[in-house]
Each structure stands twice: as structure tokens, then as C-alpha cells.
mmCIF file of C-alpha atoms in Angstrom:
data_model
loop_
_atom_site.group_PDB
_atom_site.id
_atom_site.type_symbol
_atom_site.label_atom_id
_atom_site.label_comp_id
_atom_site.label_asym_id
_atom_site.label_seq_id
_atom_site.Cartn_x
_atom_site.Cartn_y
_atom_site.Cartn_z
ATOM 1 C CA UNK A 158 -0.122 -0.179 -0.239
ATOM 2 C CA UNK A 159 2.848 2.394 1.113
ATOM 3 C CA UNK A 160 4.309 1.843 -2.693
ATOM 4 C CA UNK A 161 1.682 2.887 -4.459
ATOM 5 C CA UNK A 162 0.608 5.638 -2.597
ATOM 6 C CA UNK A 163 4.216 6.891 -3.225
ATOM 7 C CA UNK A 164 3.595 5.828 -7.122
ATOM 8 C CA UNK A 165 0.348 7.723 -7.323
ATOM 9 C CA UNK A 166 2.211 10.952 -5.666
ATOM 10 C CA UNK A 167 4.959 10.814 -8.161
ATOM 11 C CA UNK A 168 1.971 10.323 -10.848
ATOM 12 C CA UNK A 169 0.620 13.294 -9.811
ATOM 13 C CA UNK A 170 3.647 15.359 -8.671
ATOM 14 C CA UNK A 171 4.814 14.352 -12.875
ATOM 15 C CA UNK A 172 1.233 15.578 -14.491
ATOM 16 C CA UNK A 173 1.056 18.902 -12.364
ATOM 17 C CA UNK A 174 4.476 19.821 -13.341
ATOM 18 C CA UNK A 175 3.824 19.063 -16.897
ATOM 19 C CA UNK A 176 0.713 21.390 -16.857
ATOM 20 C CA UNK A 177 1.089 24.693 -18.024
ATOM 21 C CA UNK A 178 -0.081 27.132 -15.543
ATOM 22 C CA UNK A 179 -2.570 30.126 -16.671
ATOM 23 C CA UNK A 180 -3.217 33.571 -16.071
ATOM 24 C CA UNK A 181 -6.149 35.497 -16.210
ATOM 25 C CA UNK A 182 -6.582 39.225 -16.653
ATOM 26 C CA UNK A 183 -10.160 41.346 -16.784
ATOM 27 C CA UNK A 184 -10.570 44.524 -17.472
ATOM 28 C CA UNK A 185 -14.330 46.491 -17.033
ATOM 29 C CA UNK A 186 -16.425 48.607 -19.796
ATOM 30 C CA UNK A 187 -19.217 50.960 -18.269
ATOM 31 C CA UNK A 188 -21.690 50.620 -21.026
ATOM 32 C CA UNK A 189 -24.121 54.468 -20.369
ATOM 33 C CA UNK A 190 -27.427 53.736 -21.571
ATOM 34 C CA UNK A 191 -28.715 56.871 -21.129
ATOM 35 C CA UNK A 192 -29.661 58.648 -24.473
ATOM 36 C CA UNK A 193 -26.937 61.085 -25.499
ATOM 37 C CA UNK A 194 -27.449 64.834 -26.089
ATOM 38 C CA UNK A 195 -27.499 64.798 -29.951
ATOM 39 C CA UNK A 196 -31.253 64.064 -30.133
ATOM 40 C CA UNK A 197 -31.426 65.314 -34.199
ATOM 41 C CA UNK A 198 -28.992 61.824 -34.829
ATOM 42 C CA UNK A 199 -30.989 59.414 -32.560
ATOM 43 C CA UNK A 200 -34.479 60.407 -33.562
ATOM 44 C CA UNK A 201 -33.417 60.218 -37.351
ATOM 45 C CA UNK A 202 -32.751 56.519 -36.173
ATOM 46 C CA UNK A 203 -34.962 55.829 -33.671
ATOM 47 C CA UNK A 204 -31.450 54.747 -31.318
ATOM 48 C CA UNK A 205 -33.452 53.940 -28.255
ATOM 49 C CA UNK A 206 -30.117 53.139 -25.231
ATOM 50 C CA UNK A 207 -32.382 52.745 -22.873
ATOM 51 C CA UNK A 208 -34.456 49.637 -23.564
ATOM 52 C CA UNK A 209 -33.741 46.325 -21.750
ATOM 53 C CA UNK A 210 -31.706 44.919 -24.567
ATOM 54 C CA UNK A 211 -28.974 47.744 -25.015
ATOM 55 C CA UNK A 212 -26.840 45.901 -22.368
ATOM 56 C CA UNK A 213 -27.567 42.404 -24.449
ATOM 57 C CA UNK A 214 -26.865 44.189 -27.523
ATOM 58 C CA UNK A 215 -23.487 45.491 -26.364
ATOM 59 C CA UNK A 216 -21.792 41.990 -24.803
ATOM 60 C CA UNK A 217 -23.020 40.165 -28.080
ATOM 61 C CA UNK A 218 -20.922 43.281 -30.021
ATOM 62 C CA UNK A 219 -18.670 42.425 -27.441
ATOM 63 C CA UNK A 220 -18.189 38.693 -28.036
ATOM 64 C CA UNK A 221 -18.502 38.978 -32.117
ATOM 65 C CA UNK A 222 -16.187 37.903 -34.418
ATOM 66 C CA UNK A 223 -15.260 40.930 -35.768
ATOM 67 C CA UNK A 224 -13.933 42.305 -32.707
ATOM 68 C CA UNK A 225 -12.047 39.352 -32.226
ATOM 69 C CA UNK A 226 -10.245 39.946 -35.710
ATOM 70 C CA UNK A 227 -9.875 43.249 -34.696
ATOM 71 C CA UNK A 228 -7.891 42.588 -31.577
ATOM 72 C CA UNK A 229 -5.983 40.042 -33.148
ATOM 73 C CA UNK A 230 -4.632 42.199 -35.517
ATOM 74 C CA UNK A 231 -3.680 45.524 -33.592
ATOM 75 C CA UNK A 232 -1.659 42.665 -31.107
ATOM 76 C CA UNK A 233 -0.301 40.222 -34.341
ATOM 77 C CA UNK A 234 -1.389 37.359 -32.400
ATOM 78 C CA UNK A 235 -0.986 35.575 -35.557
ATOM 79 C CA UNK A 236 2.803 36.325 -35.100
ATOM 80 C CA UNK A 237 3.144 35.781 -31.628
ATOM 81 C CA UNK A 238 4.042 32.234 -30.202
ATOM 82 C CA UNK A 239 3.467 33.030 -26.505
ATOM 83 C CA UNK A 240 -0.185 32.889 -27.683
ATOM 84 C CA UNK A 241 -0.608 30.997 -30.918
ATOM 85 C CA UNK A 242 2.147 28.132 -29.997
ATOM 86 C CA UNK A 243 3.987 26.257 -33.070
ATOM 87 C CA UNK A 244 2.184 24.812 -35.386
ATOM 88 C CA UNK A 245 -0.271 22.051 -34.514
ATOM 89 C CA UNK A 246 0.336 18.744 -34.581
ATOM 90 C CA UNK A 247 -1.250 15.634 -36.057
ATOM 91 C CA UNK A 248 -3.297 13.968 -34.465
ATOM 92 C CA UNK A 249 -2.835 10.217 -33.527
ATOM 93 C CA UNK A 250 -5.225 8.991 -36.040
ATOM 94 C CA UNK A 251 -4.247 10.662 -39.013
ATOM 95 C CA UNK A 252 -0.360 9.462 -37.807
ATOM 96 C CA UNK A 253 -1.480 5.931 -37.356
ATOM 97 C CA UNK A 254 -3.200 6.543 -41.171
ATOM 98 C CA UNK A 255 -0.327 7.911 -42.287
ATOM 99 C CA UNK A 256 1.841 5.441 -41.496
ATOM 100 C CA UNK A 257 -0.060 2.614 -42.734
ATOM 101 C CA UNK A 258 -0.711 3.979 -46.263
ATOM 102 C CA UNK A 259 2.973 4.716 -46.343
ATOM 103 C CA UNK A 260 3.704 0.393 -45.043
ATOM 104 C CA UNK A 261 1.014 -0.583 -47.629
ATOM 105 C CA UNK A 262 1.437 1.406 -50.310
ATOM 106 C CA UNK A 263 -2.183 -0.221 -52.329
ATOM 107 C CA UNK A 264 -4.585 2.082 -50.160
ATOM 108 C CA UNK A 265 -5.467 5.266 -51.166
ATOM 109 C CA UNK A 266 -2.712 7.904 -50.967
ATOM 110 C CA UNK A 267 -3.759 11.065 -49.096
ATOM 111 C CA UNK A 268 -2.313 14.166 -51.159
ATOM 112 C CA UNK A 269 -0.424 16.525 -48.850
ATOM 113 C CA UNK A 270 -2.027 20.327 -49.173
ATOM 114 C CA UNK A 271 0.254 23.001 -50.268
ATOM 115 C CA UNK A 272 -0.676 26.270 -48.970
ATOM 116 C CA UNK A 273 0.348 29.905 -50.602
ATOM 117 C CA UNK A 274 2.115 32.461 -48.309
ATOM 118 C CA UNK A 275 -1.393 34.408 -48.185
ATOM 119 C CA UNK A 276 -3.486 31.302 -47.978
ATOM 120 C CA UNK A 277 -0.960 30.636 -44.559
ATOM 121 C CA UNK A 278 -1.107 33.449 -43.440
ATOM 122 C CA UNK A 279 -4.922 33.833 -43.317
ATOM 123 C CA UNK A 280 -5.220 29.810 -42.295
ATOM 124 C CA UNK A 281 -3.486 31.319 -39.002
ATOM 125 C CA UNK A 282 -4.961 35.118 -38.466
ATOM 126 C CA UNK A 283 -8.394 32.247 -38.297
ATOM 127 C CA UNK A 284 -6.549 29.876 -35.938
ATOM 128 C CA UNK A 285 -5.304 32.817 -33.622
ATOM 129 C CA UNK A 286 -8.764 34.507 -33.885
ATOM 130 C CA UNK A 287 -10.656 31.415 -32.963
ATOM 131 C CA UNK A 288 -7.969 30.350 -30.431
ATOM 132 C CA UNK A 289 -8.532 33.800 -29.074
ATOM 133 C CA UNK A 290 -12.116 33.777 -28.725
ATOM 134 C CA UNK A 291 -11.794 30.403 -27.057
ATOM 135 C CA UNK A 292 -9.370 32.152 -24.520
ATOM 136 C CA UNK A 293 -11.573 34.833 -23.279
ATOM 137 C CA UNK A 294 -14.806 35.030 -21.545
ATOM 138 C CA UNK A 295 -17.389 38.063 -21.569
ATOM 139 C CA UNK A 296 -19.715 38.349 -19.009
ATOM 140 C CA UNK A 297 -22.238 40.846 -17.567
ATOM 141 C CA UNK A 298 -22.373 42.067 -13.975
ATOM 142 C CA UNK A 299 -25.674 41.554 -12.725
ATOM 143 C CA UNK A 300 -28.351 44.789 -11.772
ATOM 144 C CA UNK A 301 -25.315 47.146 -13.369
ATOM 145 C CA UNK A 302 -24.053 48.752 -16.784
ATOM 146 C CA UNK A 303 -20.964 47.229 -16.310
ATOM 147 C CA UNK A 304 -19.344 44.258 -18.753
ATOM 148 C CA UNK A 305 -16.257 42.593 -17.666
ATOM 149 C CA UNK A 306 -13.519 41.455 -20.238
ATOM 150 C CA UNK A 307 -11.591 38.475 -18.938
ATOM 151 C CA UNK A 308 -8.266 36.936 -21.067
ATOM 152 C CA UNK A 309 -7.007 34.075 -19.702
ATOM 153 C CA UNK A 310 -3.234 32.634 -21.498
ATOM 154 C CA UNK A 311 0.062 30.997 -20.613
ATOM 155 C CA UNK A 312 1.484 34.790 -19.370
ATOM 156 C CA UNK A 313 0.325 37.480 -17.248
ATOM 157 C CA UNK A 314 1.245 40.656 -19.585
ATOM 158 C CA UNK A 315 -0.082 39.132 -22.600
ATOM 159 C CA UNK A 316 -3.582 37.874 -20.428
ATOM 160 C CA UNK A 317 -3.650 41.458 -19.574
ATOM 161 C CA UNK A 318 -2.596 42.565 -22.929
ATOM 162 C CA UNK A 319 -5.490 41.136 -24.999
ATOM 163 C CA UNK A 320 -8.094 42.207 -22.002
ATOM 164 C CA UNK A 321 -7.450 46.190 -22.562
ATOM 165 C CA UNK A 322 -6.979 46.111 -26.234
ATOM 166 C CA UNK A 323 -9.459 44.283 -26.611
ATOM 167 C CA UNK A 324 -11.568 47.202 -24.395
ATOM 168 C CA UNK A 325 -9.970 49.578 -26.637
ATOM 169 C CA UNK A 326 -11.514 48.103 -29.716
ATOM 170 C CA UNK A 327 -14.760 47.515 -28.448
ATOM 171 C CA UNK A 328 -14.631 51.256 -27.861
ATOM 172 C CA UNK A 329 -13.891 52.238 -31.295
ATOM 173 C CA UNK A 330 -15.263 50.294 -33.071
ATOM 174 C CA UNK A 331 -19.049 52.116 -30.775
ATOM 175 C CA UNK A 332 -17.679 55.151 -31.872
ATOM 176 C CA UNK A 333 -16.706 54.376 -35.378
ATOM 177 C CA UNK A 334 -20.578 53.384 -35.797
ATOM 178 C CA UNK A 335 -21.654 56.686 -33.642
ATOM 179 C CA UNK A 336 -19.283 58.514 -36.084
ATOM 180 C CA UNK A 337 -21.064 56.607 -39.873
ATOM 181 C CA UNK A 338 -24.145 57.018 -38.110
ATOM 182 C CA UNK A 339 -23.785 61.200 -37.937
ATOM 183 C CA UNK A 340 -22.464 61.083 -41.182
ATOM 184 C CA UNK A 341 -25.339 59.397 -42.766
ATOM 185 C CA UNK A 342 -28.101 61.423 -41.087
ATOM 186 C CA UNK A 343 -26.294 64.617 -42.270
ATOM 187 C CA UNK A 344 -26.260 63.704 -45.380
ATOM 188 C CA UNK A 345 -29.795 62.796 -45.216
ATOM 189 C CA UNK A 346 -30.422 66.637 -43.452
ATOM 190 C CA UNK A 347 -28.461 67.933 -45.907
ATOM 191 C CA UNK A 348 -30.268 66.066 -49.080
ATOM 192 C CA UNK A 349 -33.881 67.112 -47.804
ATOM 193 C CA UNK A 350 -32.322 71.079 -46.557
ATOM 194 C CA UNK A 351 -31.607 71.035 -50.443
ATOM 195 C CA UNK A 352 -34.764 69.368 -51.753
ATOM 196 C CA UNK A 353 -37.163 72.119 -49.525
ATOM 197 C CA UNK A 354 -34.912 75.092 -51.154
ATOM 198 C CA UNK A 355 -35.907 74.450 -53.914
ATOM 199 C CA UNK A 356 -39.074 73.484 -53.012
ATOM 200 C CA UNK A 357 -38.799 77.427 -51.652
ATOM 201 C CA UNK A 358 -37.571 78.406 -54.583
ATOM 202 C CA UNK A 359 -39.909 77.612 -57.147
ATOM 203 C CA UNK A 360 -42.728 78.568 -54.720
ATOM 204 C CA UNK A 361 -41.715 81.891 -54.508
ATOM 205 C CA UNK A 362 -41.268 82.031 -58.086
ATOM 206 C CA UNK A 363 -44.982 80.980 -58.632
ATOM 207 C CA UNK A 364 -45.832 83.483 -55.667
ATOM 208 C CA UNK A 365 -44.215 86.430 -57.853
ATOM 209 C CA UNK A 366 -45.581 85.546 -60.615
ATOM 210 C CA UNK A 367 -49.139 85.405 -59.445
ATOM 211 C CA UNK A 368 -49.150 88.258 -57.458
ATOM 212 C CA UNK A 369 -47.507 90.067 -60.588
ATOM 213 C CA UNK A 370 -49.787 88.902 -62.811
ATOM 214 C CA UNK A 371 -53.079 89.666 -60.477
ATOM 215 C CA UNK A 372 -51.131 93.434 -60.013
ATOM 216 C CA UNK A 373 -50.720 92.576 -56.129
ATOM 217 C CA UNK A 374 -48.367 95.064 -54.657
ATOM 218 C CA UNK A 375 -48.207 93.855 -51.109
ATOM 219 C CA UNK A 376 -45.808 90.684 -50.735
ATOM 220 C CA UNK A 377 -44.889 91.185 -47.105
ATOM 221 C CA UNK A 378 -45.586 88.737 -44.163
ATOM 222 C CA UNK A 379 -45.834 85.471 -47.022
ATOM 223 C CA UNK A 380 -44.384 82.998 -45.252
ATOM 224 C CA UNK A 381 -45.448 79.245 -46.288
ATOM 225 C CA UNK A 382 -45.154 75.985 -44.979
ATOM 226 C CA UNK A 383 -41.838 75.681 -46.986
ATOM 227 C CA UNK A 384 -40.004 78.039 -45.109
ATOM 228 C CA UNK A 385 -40.628 76.659 -41.573
ATOM 229 C CA UNK A 386 -39.814 73.331 -42.598
ATOM 230 C CA UNK A 387 -36.141 74.580 -44.008
ATOM 231 C CA UNK A 388 -35.297 76.782 -40.833
ATOM 232 C CA UNK A 389 -36.145 73.066 -38.879
ATOM 233 C CA UNK A 390 -33.944 71.000 -40.856
ATOM 234 C CA UNK A 391 -31.402 73.975 -40.851
ATOM 235 C CA UNK A 392 -31.595 73.317 -37.068
ATOM 236 C CA UNK A 393 -31.254 69.899 -36.551
ATOM 237 C CA UNK A 394 -28.686 69.590 -39.540
ATOM 238 C CA UNK A 395 -26.223 72.216 -37.144
ATOM 239 C CA UNK A 396 -26.949 70.203 -34.171
ATOM 240 C CA UNK A 397 -26.111 67.101 -36.479
ATOM 241 C CA UNK A 398 -22.156 68.618 -37.243
#
């Protein structure tokens, strides 16, 4: 019994020593769910940040593949040996099949697929993105507006760098989306403004021609609906810019 106990202890010690230590680092994000003060932009697209599903939406965006891909690009994780490791070793089954094919030439032979440099780089990036998705956990803190990003790798500094960079990528993506929405709303308001200006000019010309034909002299105080709409759109355009 003593020998078995010693052997078991030695076996456990060997297994523990062979296990690669893992280090986790967490970054926190506060998601402001209050409506921004840019009313003209928010109202044009109907974006209500006070909805109950707003936090869930931001959670899904944060854990999306697009954010992971941008993080891999930012940190060049596909070239980081500490993160992605070496080339993946073939499985035991594939190794046995390959050995059997060499010993038995009459069996169907599997052709070795070769990749171009671009294909190999794309494959390496895909591996890095897949590993990053597996290495990162996104969680919502109950009854708060906080999202937590926890990265786990074999290096504590790398874990911290990944968690912080993913938070930065999410913030940049959010700001970029806001900027694109603002630009689109500005174009919409500008086009509407141009249309109303043309409509107003046409109406003024028609009104002037009508007064001339009917010999009406007093034109003071004539303000049409188009002029009112034009003033409102001008105000919204200034707020958007």
C-alpha cells in the first residue's frame, strides 16, 4: 500500500509539473445606457439606448468575431508564439493512417495540401481568432451597466494586454459606428434641406408671378410652410454637425 501511495504521489506530481500554468486578467467596461444629447441623430434612426435589450446588444457585439479579428490584428497575435504556439501537431489517428499508408502502398494515398503564402497567413489568422474566442470570457455584472472581459493565457502580461486591447477595440468600434451614423444622418438632412430649398425657390417664383399677373403689390408677411420646414431642418443640421 505504501508503494502504491508513493507511486500515485509521484504520478500526480509529474502530471502537475507538466500542466502549463494559466493566468487570467480582467478589464471592465461601463456601458452608458442613457440617451445621448444629440437628439437629431438619435431620433432620425430611432436608437433608444434605454431599452432593456441594449446591454445584451453590446454584450453580443463585444463577443463577436469582428471584435476578435480586430484584436488579433492590433496585437499581431497570429505571429505571437506565446499565444498561438507552434504549428499544430497531427492527431494520433491521422499519424496512424499516414504510417499505414506508407507501409501499405496499395491503400488510397492522401495528397499533402500545399498553401500559398497568403493562404497560410489567412489560416494562421483564423487559428489565432479561434483561439482568442476560446481564451476570452465576456460576462455581464448583474443589475449594473458593467461588462467584464477576462482573458486567459500562459503569460500574465499577455492576458492583461489582450483584455485591455479588446476593450479599446470595442470602444473604437462603438465610436466609429456613431460617427458613421452621424455622417449618414447629416447627408440625409443635407439632401432634405437642398430639396426644400429648391421647393421654396420654386414656390417663391410662382408666388411672385401670381402677384405680378394679378397686380398685387403687398408681399410683406408671406411665409409659407416650406420656409418653416427649411428653418427646422437647418436647426437639425447644425445640431448634427
